[in-house]
């Protein structure tokens, strides 16, 4: 108790009245944030609420227009990340900055601007074992999983013995087991007196990990709450401003028509660090949602490219759309057949960052939505289509001329998903639909996926977010090292089972012997025992 | 303390202002240069920038120089938008001159309406052929088109030299390395009596319109732009990259080849060992100075054409070396690239005082 009182007297960091304006928006409006040693503090808010801006100001990447920062009771001016690091502030970014072809040791040395020598190596091993973050300093980064890559970033921070560790959405890329491991590490750091600022929108995590939470909405601090004393609903309500309606599981009766069929698809990638696909079989029927779980880097990119047509198969029959062989045709021709895809990477893949929303709508919708007339682009039709997407999917932007890069992640994702849905596909394939997206936008996207399936579209969702897949999918499978597991009725598998499938294990021997997985294994109604027993390609 | 602060969004205003800033700074630096050369600054300024365009003939010469620059720059800009870096327009221009010129010499003294169209066709084909080499190497072996197209330029120059020293040399030319003078049916019609302004100027303007429509209104132009900015998004949308590379290079080869033919069939009137004062390279500067936009390129082309005329004029009236032209062109590109920083950054005078 006395410690508590002391720390209350001199907080480690006190940000007072921080304001920051961008052209056209006030990202932070007189925000206060106080952090104490030995405390895990959550920074909670929707995308665009001002979390990143606040953190960037604290880390010296941005300068506040107004307000002050006190470090251990003394006013400081943080002009650069180097200065922040000198004070003892470390930041683990959501997107890692690692060189794939260098070793762990070299990456850490580069990040800290020190030579990659034995001394550093032994320090890495010491820190990584002490905090339960096993790392082999000599491994090349491209051979590591996303979770292991995150460990590099964390170890890199810990080597500087920080007093304050900032974690930006750290669990969005981890398996359930990895999340547990991370929490053990974070709690140990907290017990050693490190202050942790934990940025997330996953309310369950915040409730289990954080002792205090600052909630931002529209650039303002709306509350400072004790997560333990709040319910998930009340936290969400604070964050969103009103009660959000989280979609619930729906039981669906899928149709009998197979809309998308993959038959013994193998694909050897030419990418340097790619994962070859091996004998993939899958049948997707009208009116169902099938989820594909798996840790990133297990062939998801290749799987998506094979389906979208960005890479072609040698045999057209390997992939059929409504029974039509489509393995060798281009993405635009597949779109004409009713297949719309949303790749994982929003900027640079699903959308062109430097182009307007109207141009980005035209990018994929020009054919299906008839945005070309007389061989020329129709700007009027394109604008109307874009406005329709913006309105239907509640995209926050400054109109159809806004650049894609100027939208927040969640808004851009809503726009991209909306753009494909508005083309009324008969087969819809989406990768990581809610990656880095706030709760409100995620709920909206989930609801539209469910609505599509109810309307008879065949929906395939590739995701690392198991909660998401358990919530929306009717059937589920996992991708591991380029192989696709059997497909199970979602209600018949537990999260633990799924974790095993993601690791490449086979669950329940009665399902394992089935070699031909094409076709429905169940119709959404069968029990767990019969899941995986069917075979015939429907 | 002056510092550069990243802008939230690229500045549209600066996109247009940067070329103007670059021009002004180039002008100032040029004046400093003249002063250092102990040339009267006022006189030099007049000789370089005013005198060349103070008569109708001068203006027509501006058009003669600007036409090939604009033709090539428009085509280059389309490729550059698509991330296809053709640096070898000069070589493509030379091949156009060779092929078209060879047709003119083959039909020497043959009067017929078909000669000139056939020459133009051959010139375009020659330029395309030369551009097809880097296209093939790029699409088939992923060879960098910057290197291959540039190196082919020197081969083209040597090829021309070889031909005018050998097979295409004027038989009655006392062994001078020149071809016969083209006859009337093989020379371009003049559009302004008493000048050298030929139909190339009109073709250049037509190409500006074509380039503008292509880039802003067609699916092909859209695909080119997407490929330039985000190639993966282009693949995802279903645009075939190799096709875009082929188109960019062939289109530019055609434009440069045509410009080369216009040079030999227009102002020059025969094949010489050198048929271009580096139009193919200068067009690169024109393309960037014009913001890779067809309309901007018209203005940029006129500015660069003036630098050619100014260099000649300064040489005649002030005894300055003709290299002054190259110096001005170089400075302009240099300052333009520097000024382009202002599109993404703003200059801030920051006081050291702590804000409270």
PDB file of C-alpha atoms in Angstrom, chain B residues 120-234:
ATOM      1  CA  UNK B 120       7.079   7.603 -91.080  1.00  0.00           C
ATOM      2  CA  UNK B 121       5.913   4.017 -90.835  1.00  0.00           C
ATOM      3  CA  UNK B 122       9.492   2.756 -91.094  1.00  0.00           C
ATOM      4  CA  UNK B 123      10.688   5.300 -88.537  1.00  0.00           C
ATOM      5  CA  UNK B 124       8.026   4.265 -86.040  1.00  0.00           C
ATOM      6  CA  UNK B 125       8.797   0.612 -86.664  1.00  0.00           C
ATOM      7  CA  UNK B 126      12.516   1.193 -86.184  1.00  0.00           C
ATOM      8  CA  UNK B 127      12.002   2.932 -82.853  1.00  0.00           C
ATOM      9  CA  UNK B 128       9.647   0.185 -81.701  1.00  0.00           C
ATOM     10  CA  UNK B 129      12.120  -2.478 -82.726  1.00  0.00           C
ATOM     11  CA  UNK B 130      14.857  -0.839 -80.693  1.00  0.00           C
ATOM     12  CA  UNK B 131      12.546  -0.501 -77.693  1.00  0.00           C
ATOM     13  CA  UNK B 132      11.433  -4.102 -78.057  1.00  0.00           C
ATOM     14  CA  UNK B 133      14.895  -5.306 -77.083  1.00  0.00           C
ATOM     15  CA  UNK B 134      14.803  -3.955 -73.509  1.00  0.00           C
ATOM     16  CA  UNK B 135      11.143  -5.035 -73.296  1.00  0.00           C
ATOM     17  CA  UNK B 136      12.042  -8.589 -74.209  1.00  0.00           C
ATOM     18  CA  UNK B 137      15.026  -8.638 -71.846  1.00  0.00           C
ATOM     19  CA  UNK B 138      12.899  -7.214 -69.049  1.00  0.00           C
ATOM     20  CA  UNK B 139       9.898  -9.519 -69.419  1.00  0.00           C
ATOM     21  CA  UNK B 140      11.885 -12.622 -70.213  1.00  0.00           C
ATOM     22  CA  UNK B 141      15.006 -12.301 -68.054  1.00  0.00           C
ATOM     23  CA  UNK B 142      14.015  -9.512 -65.677  1.00  0.00           C
ATOM     24  CA  UNK B 143      16.953  -7.459 -66.938  1.00  0.00           C
ATOM     25  CA  UNK B 144      16.891  -3.886 -65.718  1.00  0.00           C
ATOM     26  CA  UNK B 145      15.497  -1.713 -68.524  1.00  0.00           C
ATOM     27  CA  UNK B 146      17.413   1.346 -67.313  1.00  0.00           C
ATOM     28  CA  UNK B 147      20.702  -0.320 -68.157  1.00  0.00           C
ATOM     29  CA  UNK B 148      19.671  -2.151 -71.302  1.00  0.00           C
ATOM     30  CA  UNK B 149      17.868   0.781 -72.907  1.00  0.00           C
ATOM     31  CA  UNK B 150      20.714   3.160 -72.069  1.00  0.00           C
ATOM     32  CA  UNK B 151      23.390   0.875 -73.466  1.00  0.00           C
ATOM     33  CA  UNK B 152      21.394   0.342 -76.659  1.00  0.00           C
ATOM     34  CA  UNK B 153      21.583   4.101 -77.196  1.00  0.00           C
ATOM     35  CA  UNK B 154      25.315   3.911 -77.788  1.00  0.00           C
ATOM     36  CA  UNK B 155      24.907   0.971 -80.110  1.00  0.00           C
ATOM     37  CA  UNK B 156      22.342   2.930 -82.088  1.00  0.00           C
ATOM     38  CA  UNK B 157      24.663   5.933 -82.357  1.00  0.00           C
ATOM     39  CA  UNK B 158      27.499   3.747 -83.621  1.00  0.00           C
ATOM     40  CA  UNK B 159      25.166   1.988 -86.034  1.00  0.00           C
ATOM     41  CA  UNK B 160      24.155   5.325 -87.534  1.00  0.00           C
ATOM     42  CA  UNK B 161      27.782   6.392 -87.777  1.00  0.00           C
ATOM     43  CA  UNK B 162      28.690   3.150 -89.509  1.00  0.00           C
ATOM     44  CA  UNK B 163      25.848   3.473 -92.009  1.00  0.00           C
ATOM     45  CA  UNK B 164      26.604   7.072 -93.016  1.00  0.00           C
ATOM     46  CA  UNK B 165      30.266   6.213 -93.372  1.00  0.00           C
ATOM     47  CA  UNK B 166      29.362   3.199 -95.469  1.00  0.00           C
ATOM     48  CA  UNK B 167      26.251   1.947 -97.223  1.00  0.00           C
ATOM     49  CA  UNK B 168      24.146   5.108 -96.873  1.00  0.00           C
ATOM     50  CA  UNK B 169      26.892   7.581 -97.777  1.00  0.00           C
ATOM     51  CA  UNK B 170      26.240  10.022-100.591  1.00  0.00           C
ATOM     52  CA  UNK B 171      27.999   8.544-103.688  1.00  0.00           C
ATOM     53  CA  UNK B 172      28.659  12.054-104.958  1.00  0.00           C
ATOM     54  CA  UNK B 173      29.584  13.441-101.570  1.00  0.00           C
ATOM     55  CA  UNK B 174      33.369  13.487-101.736  1.00  0.00           C
ATOM     56  CA  UNK B 175      33.533  10.828 -99.020  1.00  0.00           C
ATOM     57  CA  UNK B 176      31.933  13.068 -96.408  1.00  0.00           C
ATOM     58  CA  UNK B 177      30.052  10.949 -93.878  1.00  0.00           C
ATOM     59  CA  UNK B 178      26.625  12.174 -94.980  1.00  0.00           C
ATOM     60  CA  UNK B 179      23.790  10.692 -96.964  1.00  0.00           C
ATOM     61  CA  UNK B 180      22.204  12.290-100.006  1.00  0.00           C
ATOM     62  CA  UNK B 181      19.901  15.192 -99.326  1.00  0.00           C
ATOM     63  CA  UNK B 182      16.333  13.876 -99.314  1.00  0.00           C
ATOM     64  CA  UNK B 183      14.258  14.890-102.306  1.00  0.00           C
ATOM     65  CA  UNK B 184      11.058  16.889-102.009  1.00  0.00           C
ATOM     66  CA  UNK B 185       8.689  13.935-101.685  1.00  0.00           C
ATOM     67  CA  UNK B 186      10.746  12.666 -98.773  1.00  0.00           C
ATOM     68  CA  UNK B 187      10.762  15.872 -96.724  1.00  0.00           C
ATOM     69  CA  UNK B 188       8.155  17.058 -94.250  1.00  0.00           C
ATOM     70  CA  UNK B 189       5.658  19.752 -95.238  1.00  0.00           C
ATOM     71  CA  UNK B 190       6.332  23.106 -93.579  1.00  0.00           C
ATOM     72  CA  UNK B 191       3.377  24.596 -91.710  1.00  0.00           C
ATOM     73  CA  UNK B 192       4.671  28.164 -91.533  1.00  0.00           C
ATOM     74  CA  UNK B 193       6.108  29.672 -94.718  1.00  0.00           C
ATOM     75  CA  UNK B 194       9.703  30.877 -94.381  1.00  0.00           C
ATOM     76  CA  UNK B 195      10.447  28.834 -91.289  1.00  0.00           C
ATOM     77  CA  UNK B 196      11.459  25.256 -90.505  1.00  0.00           C
ATOM     78  CA  UNK B 197       8.367  24.572 -88.422  1.00  0.00           C
ATOM     79  CA  UNK B 198       7.059  21.245 -89.756  1.00  0.00           C
ATOM     80  CA  UNK B 199       4.054  19.020 -89.120  1.00  0.00           C
ATOM     81  CA  UNK B 200       5.944  17.401 -86.241  1.00  0.00           C
ATOM     82  CA  UNK B 201       4.685  20.248 -84.067  1.00  0.00           C
ATOM     83  CA  UNK B 202       1.095  19.229 -84.827  1.00  0.00           C
ATOM     84  CA  UNK B 203       1.868  15.575 -84.233  1.00  0.00           C
ATOM     85  CA  UNK B 204       3.389  16.532 -80.879  1.00  0.00           C
ATOM     86  CA  UNK B 205       0.189  18.325 -79.861  1.00  0.00           C
ATOM     87  CA  UNK B 206      -1.883  15.382 -81.051  1.00  0.00           C
ATOM     88  CA  UNK B 207       0.259  13.085 -78.948  1.00  0.00           C
ATOM     89  CA  UNK B 208      -0.314  15.319 -75.933  1.00  0.00           C
ATOM     90  CA  UNK B 209      -4.054  14.836 -76.340  1.00  0.00           C
ATOM     91  CA  UNK B 210      -3.657  11.096 -76.898  1.00  0.00           C
ATOM     92  CA  UNK B 211      -1.445  10.812 -73.834  1.00  0.00           C
ATOM     93  CA  UNK B 212      -3.873  12.777 -71.720  1.00  0.00           C
ATOM     94  CA  UNK B 213      -6.878  10.703 -72.771  1.00  0.00           C
ATOM     95  CA  UNK B 214      -4.941   7.473 -72.354  1.00  0.00           C
ATOM     96  CA  UNK B 215      -3.804   8.278 -68.827  1.00  0.00           C
ATOM     97  CA  UNK B 216      -6.948   9.842 -67.489  1.00  0.00           C
ATOM     98  CA  UNK B 217      -9.776   8.090 -69.258  1.00  0.00           C
ATOM     99  CA  UNK B 218      -8.849   4.575 -70.322  1.00  0.00           C
ATOM    100  CA  UNK B 219      -8.523   1.287 -68.482  1.00  0.00           C
ATOM    101  CA  UNK B 220      -5.066   0.832 -70.008  1.00  0.00           C
ATOM    102  CA  UNK B 221      -3.882   4.154 -68.595  1.00  0.00           C
ATOM    103  CA  UNK B 222      -5.391   3.291 -65.241  1.00  0.00           C
ATOM    104  CA  UNK B 223      -3.620  -0.057 -65.259  1.00  0.00           C
ATOM    105  CA  UNK B 224      -0.325   1.670 -66.079  1.00  0.00           C
ATOM    106  CA  UNK B 225      -0.710   4.054 -63.157  1.00  0.00           C
ATOM    107  CA  UNK B 226      -1.659   1.279 -60.737  1.00  0.00           C
ATOM    108  CA  UNK B 227       1.296  -0.787 -61.871  1.00  0.00           C
ATOM    109  CA  UNK B 228       3.574   2.149 -61.214  1.00  0.00           C
ATOM    110  CA  UNK B 229       2.273   2.925 -57.752  1.00  0.00           C
ATOM    111  CA  UNK B 230       1.429  -0.503 -56.383  1.00  0.00           C
ATOM    112  CA  UNK B 231       2.343  -3.434 -58.650  1.00  0.00           C
ATOM    113  CA  UNK B 232       0.765  -5.984 -56.296  1.00  0.00           C
ATOM    114  CA  UNK B 233      -2.520  -4.130 -56.435  1.00  0.00           C
ATOM    115  CA  UNK B 234      -2.245  -4.294 -60.209  1.00  0.00           C
TER     116      UNK B 234
END
